mmCIF file of C-alpha atoms (C1' of nucleotides) in Angstrom:
data_model
loop_
_atom_site.group_PDB
_atom_site.id
_atom_site.type_symbol
_atom_site.label_atom_id
_atom_site.label_comp_id
_atom_site.label_asym_id
_atom_site.label_seq_id
_atom_site.Cartn_x
_atom_site.Cartn_y
_atom_site.Cartn_z
ATOM 1 C CA MET G 24 -36.596 11.608 60.691
ATOM 2 C CA PRO G 25 -34.415 8.825 60.823
ATOM 3 C CA GLU G 26 -34.980 5.167 61.801
ATOM 4 C CA PHE G 27 -32.540 2.963 63.935
ATOM 5 C CA PHE G 28 -32.453 -0.326 65.766
ATOM 6 C CA HIS G 29 -31.765 -0.625 69.458
ATOM 7 C CA ASP G 30 -32.030 -3.212 72.004
ATOM 8 C CA GLN G 31 -34.087 -5.822 69.331
ATOM 9 C CA LYS G 32 -36.410 -3.097 68.552
ATOM 10 C CA LEU G 33 -36.955 -0.695 65.606
ATOM 11 C CA TYR G 34 -37.437 2.941 66.367
ATOM 12 C CA TYR G 35 -39.055 5.560 63.390
ATOM 13 C CA THR G 36 -38.307 8.971 65.845
ATOM 14 C CA PRO G 37 -36.386 10.348 68.138
ATOM 15 C CA ILE G 38 -39.569 11.056 69.888
ATOM 16 C CA GLU G 39 -40.415 7.308 70.268
ATOM 17 C CA PHE G 40 -36.938 6.754 71.524
ATOM 18 C CA ALA G 41 -37.749 9.466 74.084
ATOM 19 C CA LEU G 42 -41.043 7.812 75.042
ATOM 20 C CA ASN G 43 -39.478 4.238 75.531
ATOM 21 C CA HIS G 44 -37.434 6.322 78.501
ATOM 22 C CA ILE G 45 -39.856 8.285 80.349
ATOM 23 C CA GLY G 46 -43.350 7.021 78.439
ATOM 24 C CA GLY G 47 -45.888 4.935 80.204
ATOM 25 C CA THR G 48 -48.293 5.709 83.394
ATOM 26 C CA TRP G 49 -45.427 5.025 85.667
ATOM 27 C CA LYS G 50 -41.654 6.020 84.450
ATOM 28 C CA MET G 51 -42.192 9.761 85.244
ATOM 29 C CA PRO G 52 -43.970 9.378 88.241
ATOM 30 C CA ILE G 53 -40.871 7.121 89.561
ATOM 31 C CA LEU G 54 -37.864 9.525 88.430
ATOM 32 C CA TRP G 55 -39.575 12.576 89.373
ATOM 33 C CA ARG G 56 -39.688 11.380 93.289
ATOM 34 C CA LEU G 57 -36.040 10.067 92.947
ATOM 35 C CA GLN G 58 -35.143 13.803 91.729
ATOM 36 C CA TYR G 59 -33.842 15.250 95.149
ATOM 37 C CA LYS G 60 -33.823 11.724 97.254
ATOM 38 C CA VAL G 61 -32.634 8.035 97.169
ATOM 39 C CA LEU G 62 -35.922 5.953 98.075
ATOM 40 C CA ARG G 63 -36.548 2.560 99.567
ATOM 41 C CA TYR G 64 -38.735 0.128 97.469
ATOM 42 C CA GLY G 65 -41.410 0.862 100.230
ATOM 43 C CA GLU G 66 -40.989 4.306 100.172
ATOM 44 C CA LEU G 67 -41.519 4.655 96.272
ATOM 45 C CA LYS G 68 -44.660 2.180 96.764
ATOM 46 C CA LYS G 69 -46.115 4.293 99.600
ATOM 47 C CA ASP G 70 -45.395 7.507 97.847
ATOM 48 C CA ILE G 71 -47.161 6.578 94.340
ATOM 49 C CA PRO G 72 -50.508 6.091 94.784
ATOM 50 C CA HIS G 73 -52.441 3.285 92.837
ATOM 51 C CA ILE G 74 -48.988 1.737 91.446
ATOM 52 C CA THR G 75 -49.072 -1.719 92.043
ATOM 53 C CA HIS G 76 -46.092 -4.174 93.218
ATOM 54 C CA LYS G 77 -46.036 -5.621 89.667
ATOM 55 C CA MET G 78 -45.700 -2.301 87.812
ATOM 56 C CA LEU G 79 -43.347 -0.687 90.541
ATOM 57 C CA ALA G 80 -40.844 -3.750 90.498
ATOM 58 C CA SER G 81 -41.188 -4.193 86.350
ATOM 59 C CA GLN G 82 -40.710 -0.158 85.727
ATOM 60 C CA LEU G 83 -37.648 0.064 88.043
ATOM 61 C CA ARG G 84 -35.793 -3.110 86.435
ATOM 62 C CA ASP G 85 -36.864 -1.511 83.206
ATOM 63 C CA MET G 86 -34.942 2.046 83.714
ATOM 64 C CA GLU G 87 -32.454 0.426 85.808
ATOM 65 C CA GLN G 88 -31.326 -1.428 82.546
ATOM 66 C CA LYS G 89 -31.623 1.817 80.669
ATOM 67 C CA GLY G 90 -29.053 3.245 83.138
ATOM 68 C CA MET G 91 -31.587 5.678 84.299
ATOM 69 C CA ILE G 92 -31.390 4.588 87.938
ATOM 70 C CA GLU G 93 -29.127 2.893 90.326
ATOM 71 C CA ARG G 94 -29.976 0.267 92.409
ATOM 72 C CA LYS G 95 -28.161 -0.919 95.777
ATOM 73 C CA VAL G 96 -28.754 -3.622 97.824
ATOM 74 C CA TYR G 97 -27.862 -3.999 101.230
ATOM 75 C CA PRO G 98 -27.046 -7.470 102.295
ATOM 76 C CA VAL G 99 -28.939 -6.960 105.963
ATOM 77 C CA VAL G 100 -32.439 -9.085 106.971
ATOM 78 C CA PRO G 101 -34.880 -8.110 106.105
ATOM 79 C CA PRO G 102 -33.685 -6.917 102.793
ATOM 80 C CA LYS G 103 -33.102 -3.166 102.065
ATOM 81 C CA VAL G 104 -33.113 -1.742 98.627
ATOM 82 C CA GLU G 105 -32.369 1.935 97.502
ATOM 83 C CA TYR G 106 -32.756 3.249 94.315
ATOM 84 C CA SER G 107 -31.155 6.830 92.985
ATOM 85 C CA LEU G 108 -31.425 8.821 89.676
ATOM 86 C CA THR G 109 -27.915 8.449 87.727
ATOM 87 C CA GLU G 110 -26.796 11.269 85.560
ATOM 88 C CA LYS G 111 -28.810 10.168 82.433
ATOM 89 C CA GLY G 112 -32.041 10.217 84.725
ATOM 90 C CA LEU G 113 -31.452 13.356 85.609
ATOM 91 C CA LYS G 114 -31.784 14.413 82.195
ATOM 92 C CA ALA G 115 -35.123 13.321 82.196
ATOM 93 C CA ILE G 116 -36.327 15.841 84.919
ATOM 94 C CA PRO G 117 -36.506 19.024 83.071
ATOM 95 C CA VAL G 118 -38.513 17.227 80.157
ATOM 96 C CA ILE G 119 -40.773 15.732 82.797
ATOM 97 C CA GLU G 120 -41.352 19.215 84.138
ATOM 98 C CA HIS G 121 -42.711 20.738 80.756
ATOM 99 C CA ILE G 122 -44.830 17.653 80.306
ATOM 100 C CA MET G 123 -46.525 17.968 83.808
ATOM 101 C CA LYS G 124 -47.092 21.606 83.195
ATOM 102 C CA PHE G 125 -48.555 20.619 79.574
ATOM 103 C CA GLY G 126 -51.077 18.395 81.358
ATOM 104 C CA TYR G 127 -51.640 20.923 84.010
ATOM 105 C CA ASP G 128 -52.566 23.495 81.250
ATOM 106 C CA MET G 129 -54.969 21.012 79.269
ATOM 107 C CA MET G 130 -56.737 20.251 82.566
ATOM 108 C CA ASN G 131 -57.311 23.521 82.804
ATOM 109 C CA GLU G 132 -58.776 23.835 79.304
ATOM 110 C CA ALA G 133 -60.861 20.929 79.902
ATOM 111 C CA GLY G 134 -62.337 22.733 82.932
ATOM 112 C CA ILE G 135 -60.804 20.413 85.250
ATOM 113 C CA THR G 136 -60.240 22.122 88.817
ATOM 114 C CA LEU G 137 -58.881 20.281 91.673
ATOM 115 C CA MET U 17 -50.635 14.117 92.813
ATOM 116 C CA PRO U 18 -54.556 14.682 92.383
ATOM 117 C CA GLU U 19 -56.984 12.041 90.583
ATOM 118 C CA PHE U 20 -60.035 13.018 88.185
ATOM 119 C CA PHE U 21 -62.212 11.636 86.222
ATOM 120 C CA HIS U 22 -62.621 12.925 82.481
ATOM 121 C CA ASP U 23 -64.301 11.703 79.304
ATOM 122 C CA GLN U 24 -65.198 8.128 81.041
ATOM 123 C CA LYS U 25 -61.540 7.590 82.271
ATOM 124 C CA LEU U 26 -60.026 7.723 85.432
ATOM 125 C CA TYR U 27 -56.476 9.551 85.889
ATOM 126 C CA TYR U 28 -53.879 9.564 88.479
ATOM 127 C CA THR U 29 -51.525 12.203 87.368
ATOM 128 C CA PRO U 30 -51.291 15.333 85.040
ATOM 129 C CA ILE U 31 -48.491 13.340 83.448
ATOM 130 C CA GLU U 32 -51.081 10.492 82.862
ATOM 131 C CA PHE U 33 -53.180 13.436 81.247
ATOM 132 C CA ALA U 34 -50.667 15.139 79.211
ATOM 133 C CA LEU U 35 -49.574 11.594 77.696
ATOM 134 C CA ASN U 36 -53.085 11.065 76.718
ATOM 135 C CA HIS U 37 -53.058 14.305 74.540
ATOM 136 C CA ILE U 38 -49.520 13.741 72.935
ATOM 137 C CA GLY U 39 -48.769 10.151 73.771
ATOM 138 C CA GLY U 40 -48.473 6.787 71.593
ATOM 139 C CA THR U 41 -46.088 6.761 68.396
ATOM 140 C CA TRP U 42 -47.990 8.716 66.260
ATOM 141 C CA LYS U 43 -49.565 11.786 67.945
ATOM 142 C CA MET U 44 -46.223 14.164 68.200
ATOM 143 C CA PRO U 45 -45.446 13.155 64.690
ATOM 144 C CA ILE U 46 -48.550 14.382 63.434
ATOM 145 C CA LEU U 47 -48.889 17.571 65.545
ATOM 146 C CA TRP U 48 -45.194 18.666 64.561
ATOM 147 C CA ARG U 49 -45.775 18.613 60.927
ATOM 148 C CA LEU U 50 -49.130 20.874 61.290
ATOM 149 C CA GLN U 51 -47.132 23.594 63.322
ATOM 150 C CA TYR U 52 -46.657 25.842 60.326
ATOM 151 C CA LYS U 53 -48.649 24.175 57.341
ATOM 152 C CA VAL U 54 -52.157 23.182 57.073
ATOM 153 C CA LEU U 55 -51.919 19.957 55.513
ATOM 154 C CA ARG U 56 -54.379 17.629 53.251
ATOM 155 C CA TYR U 57 -54.783 13.843 54.679
ATOM 156 C CA GLY U 58 -52.945 12.735 51.885
ATOM 157 C CA GLU U 59 -49.785 14.769 52.534
ATOM 158 C CA LEU U 60 -49.493 13.915 56.066
ATOM 159 C CA LYS U 61 -49.679 10.443 55.020
ATOM 160 C CA LYS U 62 -46.805 10.956 52.579
ATOM 161 C CA ASP U 63 -45.116 12.861 55.021
ATOM 162 C CA ILE U 64 -45.143 10.684 58.015
ATOM 163 C CA PRO U 65 -43.225 7.429 57.134
ATOM 164 C CA HIS U 66 -44.307 4.198 58.217
ATOM 165 C CA ILE U 67 -47.621 5.303 59.333
ATOM 166 C CA THR U 68 -50.482 3.334 58.410
ATOM 167 C CA HIS U 69 -53.827 4.312 57.204
ATOM 168 C CA LYS U 70 -55.407 3.309 59.959
ATOM 169 C CA MET U 71 -53.394 4.964 62.712
ATOM 170 C CA LEU U 72 -53.236 8.359 61.067
ATOM 171 C CA ALA U 73 -57.280 8.133 60.716
ATOM 172 C CA SER U 74 -57.809 6.924 64.133
ATOM 173 C CA GLN U 75 -55.407 9.476 65.660
ATOM 174 C CA LEU U 76 -56.471 12.433 63.418
ATOM 175 C CA ARG U 77 -59.933 11.476 64.608
ATOM 176 C CA ASP U 78 -58.832 11.454 68.316
ATOM 177 C CA MET U 79 -57.221 14.757 68.264
ATOM 178 C CA GLU U 80 -60.112 16.367 66.708
ATOM 179 C CA GLN U 81 -62.372 15.266 69.308
ATOM 180 C CA LYS U 82 -59.906 16.747 71.882
ATOM 181 C CA GLY U 83 -59.897 19.749 70.038
ATOM 182 C CA MET U 84 -56.274 19.880 69.310
ATOM 183 C CA ILE U 85 -56.560 19.914 65.516
ATOM 184 C CA GLU U 86 -59.360 21.105 62.915
ATOM 185 C CA ARG U 87 -60.666 19.283 60.253
ATOM 186 C CA LYS U 88 -61.800 21.199 57.640
ATOM 187 C CA VAL U 89 -63.834 18.911 54.548
ATOM 188 C CA TYR U 90 -64.320 20.276 51.035
ATOM 189 C CA PRO U 91 -67.572 19.224 49.211
ATOM 190 C CA VAL U 92 -65.693 18.075 46.036
ATOM 191 C CA VAL U 93 -64.954 14.791 43.996
ATOM 192 C CA PRO U 94 -62.680 13.340 44.969
ATOM 193 C CA PRO U 95 -62.844 14.529 48.572
ATOM 194 C CA LYS U 96 -60.506 17.003 50.168
ATOM 195 C CA VAL U 97 -59.754 17.039 53.487
ATOM 196 C CA GLU U 98 -57.135 19.656 55.222
ATOM 197 C CA TYR U 99 -55.785 19.258 58.942
ATOM 198 C CA SER U 100 -54.780 22.369 61.166
ATOM 199 C CA LEU U 101 -53.587 23.042 64.432
ATOM 200 C CA THR U 102 -56.214 24.731 67.199
ATOM 201 C CA GLU U 103 -54.885 27.022 69.885
ATOM 202 C CA LYS U 104 -54.844 24.581 72.204
ATOM 203 C CA GLY U 105 -52.669 22.074 69.578
ATOM 204 C CA LEU U 106 -50.242 24.788 69.528
ATOM 205 C CA LYS U 107 -49.476 24.433 73.228
ATOM 206 C CA ALA U 108 -48.181 20.904 72.579
ATOM 207 C CA ILE U 109 -45.520 22.335 70.188
ATOM 208 C CA PRO U 110 -42.765 23.347 72.720
ATOM 209 C CA VAL U 111 -43.473 20.223 74.718
ATOM 210 C CA ILE U 112 -42.772 18.145 71.581
ATOM 211 C CA GLU U 113 -39.840 19.973 71.027
ATOM 212 C CA HIS U 114 -38.270 19.253 74.276
ATOM 213 C CA ILE U 115 -39.231 15.872 73.784
ATOM 214 C CA MET U 116 -37.625 15.442 70.783
ATOM 215 C CA LYS U 117 -34.462 17.066 72.338
ATOM 216 C CA PHE U 118 -34.669 14.563 75.049
ATOM 217 C CA GLY U 119 -34.717 11.545 72.619
ATOM 218 C CA TYR U 120 -31.698 12.762 70.530
ATOM 219 C CA ASP U 121 -29.885 13.209 73.851
ATOM 220 C CA MET U 122 -30.732 9.977 74.767
ATOM 221 C CA MET U 123 -29.872 8.443 71.179
ATOM 222 C CA ASN U 124 -26.241 10.104 71.905
ATOM 223 C CA GLU U 125 -25.774 8.732 75.332
ATOM 224 C CA ALA U 126 -26.743 5.143 73.532
ATOM 225 C CA GLY U 127 -24.002 5.435 70.952
ATOM 226 C CA ILE U 128 -26.681 5.790 68.072
ATOM 227 C CA THR U 129 -25.286 7.831 64.950
ATOM 228 C CA LEU U 130 -27.312 8.983 62.500
ATOM 229 C "C1'" DC P 22 -59.104 10.732 47.766
ATOM 230 C "C1'" DC P 23 -60.868 9.695 52.782
ATOM 231 C "C1'" DG P 24 -63.279 7.085 55.966
ATOM 232 C "C1'" DT P 25 -64.578 3.075 58.281
ATOM 233 C "C1'" DA P 26 -64.993 -1.803 59.952
ATOM 234 C "C1'" DT P 27 -62.925 -6.429 60.773
ATOM 235 C "C1'" DC P 28 -59.593 -9.659 62.267
ATOM 236 C "C1'" DC P 29 -55.453 -10.551 64.897
ATOM 237 C "C1'" DA P 30 -50.875 -10.387 67.716
ATOM 238 C "C1'" DA P 31 -48.324 -8.053 70.794
ATOM 239 C "C1'" DG P 32 -47.478 -5.429 74.958
ATOM 240 C "C1'" DG P 33 -49.362 -2.834 79.173
ATOM 241 C "C1'" DA P 34 -51.330 -3.340 83.326
ATOM 242 C "C1'" DG P 35 -53.992 -5.604 87.408
ATOM 243 C "C1'" DA P 36 -54.597 -9.410 91.000
ATOM 244 C "C1'" DT P 37 -52.985 -12.959 93.086
ATOM 245 C "C1'" DA P 38 -49.653 -16.196 95.324
ATOM 246 C "C1'" DC P 39 -45.454 -17.900 96.569
ATOM 247 C "C1'" DT P 40 -39.727 -16.956 98.052
ATOM 248 C "C1'" DG P 41 -35.771 -15.748 100.896
ATOM 249 C "C1'" DC H 13 -38.967 -6.357 102.563
ATOM 250 C "C1'" DA H 14 -38.220 -7.085 98.247
ATOM 251 C "C1'" DG H 15 -38.476 -10.218 94.355
ATOM 252 C "C1'" DT H 16 -40.688 -13.407 90.885
ATOM 253 C "C1'" DA H 17 -44.189 -15.774 88.759
ATOM 254 C "C1'" DT H 18 -48.351 -17.001 86.272
ATOM 255 C "C1'" DC H 19 -53.386 -15.766 84.732
ATOM 256 C "C1'" DT H 20 -56.201 -12.849 82.549
ATOM 257 C "C1'" DC H 21 -58.035 -8.629 80.509
ATOM 258 C "C1'" DC H 22 -57.797 -4.548 77.913
ATOM 259 C "C1'" DT H 23 -55.446 -1.501 74.663
ATOM 260 C "C1'" DT H 24 -52.295 -0.034 71.139
ATOM 261 C "C1'" DG H 25 -51.227 -0.832 66.243
ATOM 262 C "C1'" DG H 26 -50.696 -3.470 62.139
ATOM 263 C "C1'" DA H 27 -53.033 -5.650 57.561
ATOM 264 C "C1'" DT H 28 -56.491 -6.141 54.720
ATOM 265 C "C1'" DA H 29 -60.852 -5.317 52.446
ATOM 266 C "C1'" DC H 30 -64.839 -2.381 51.406
ATOM 267 C "C1'" DG H 31 -67.474 1.935 50.866
ATOM 268 C "C1'" DG H 32 -68.883 6.969 49.168
#
DNA sequence: CCGTATCCAAGGAGATACTG
DNA sequence: CAGTATCTCCTTGGATACGG
């Protein structure tokens, strides 16, 4: 396993780098919803249960800075801002699909029924 | 997206549940090394660069409790303890493979060469 | 050789309030 | 409608020491 610096941070493995892009509680749920549709801030907020204003905003900033999503501001009142996946963000979708399936799998094993 | 309780904790999505099993800095590197070989504590420690005694021990405890790895103690001096994947743990391997590939992919995009 | 406990710093994440 | 800032709590993870 290699190790490298990027953006002021030391990474030990590719896995760590991957999790930096799609890890945490909210990044995947956000990316997942943008896979087909461009969405406004408020739509994302409404679509993702339990996410707080702060977390949605900060995670969007983070992923925008990483080049995974694009932010388009319309200079109107009231403000309108649209978010969409970039090519880079699109590459995360199949991975998220696998992780989600794995999650359901583990839920099964744990006897969790919905 | 459903939400459910498990083991004293509230989960909002299958993704969150999945990350609970394989997320964090060290779980995947550990599981990855157990995919073919049964390994002793000291071997794991030696094989995984930068992992601390505490993190290796605590993550092994955690995954043992989740039924992803098996712990076998040999009553000898000095102590000998072997760790191996369970069927459940084995299911994580293909997912880890995808995440790792994604990590390399993102490294490429970021212009990181090894 | 392997495990646990303790102390501590950094980041994740919630609640709330203020801005244009 | 969308974005920031602040305050605070909790979890993760590192360093270190002690125990069988």
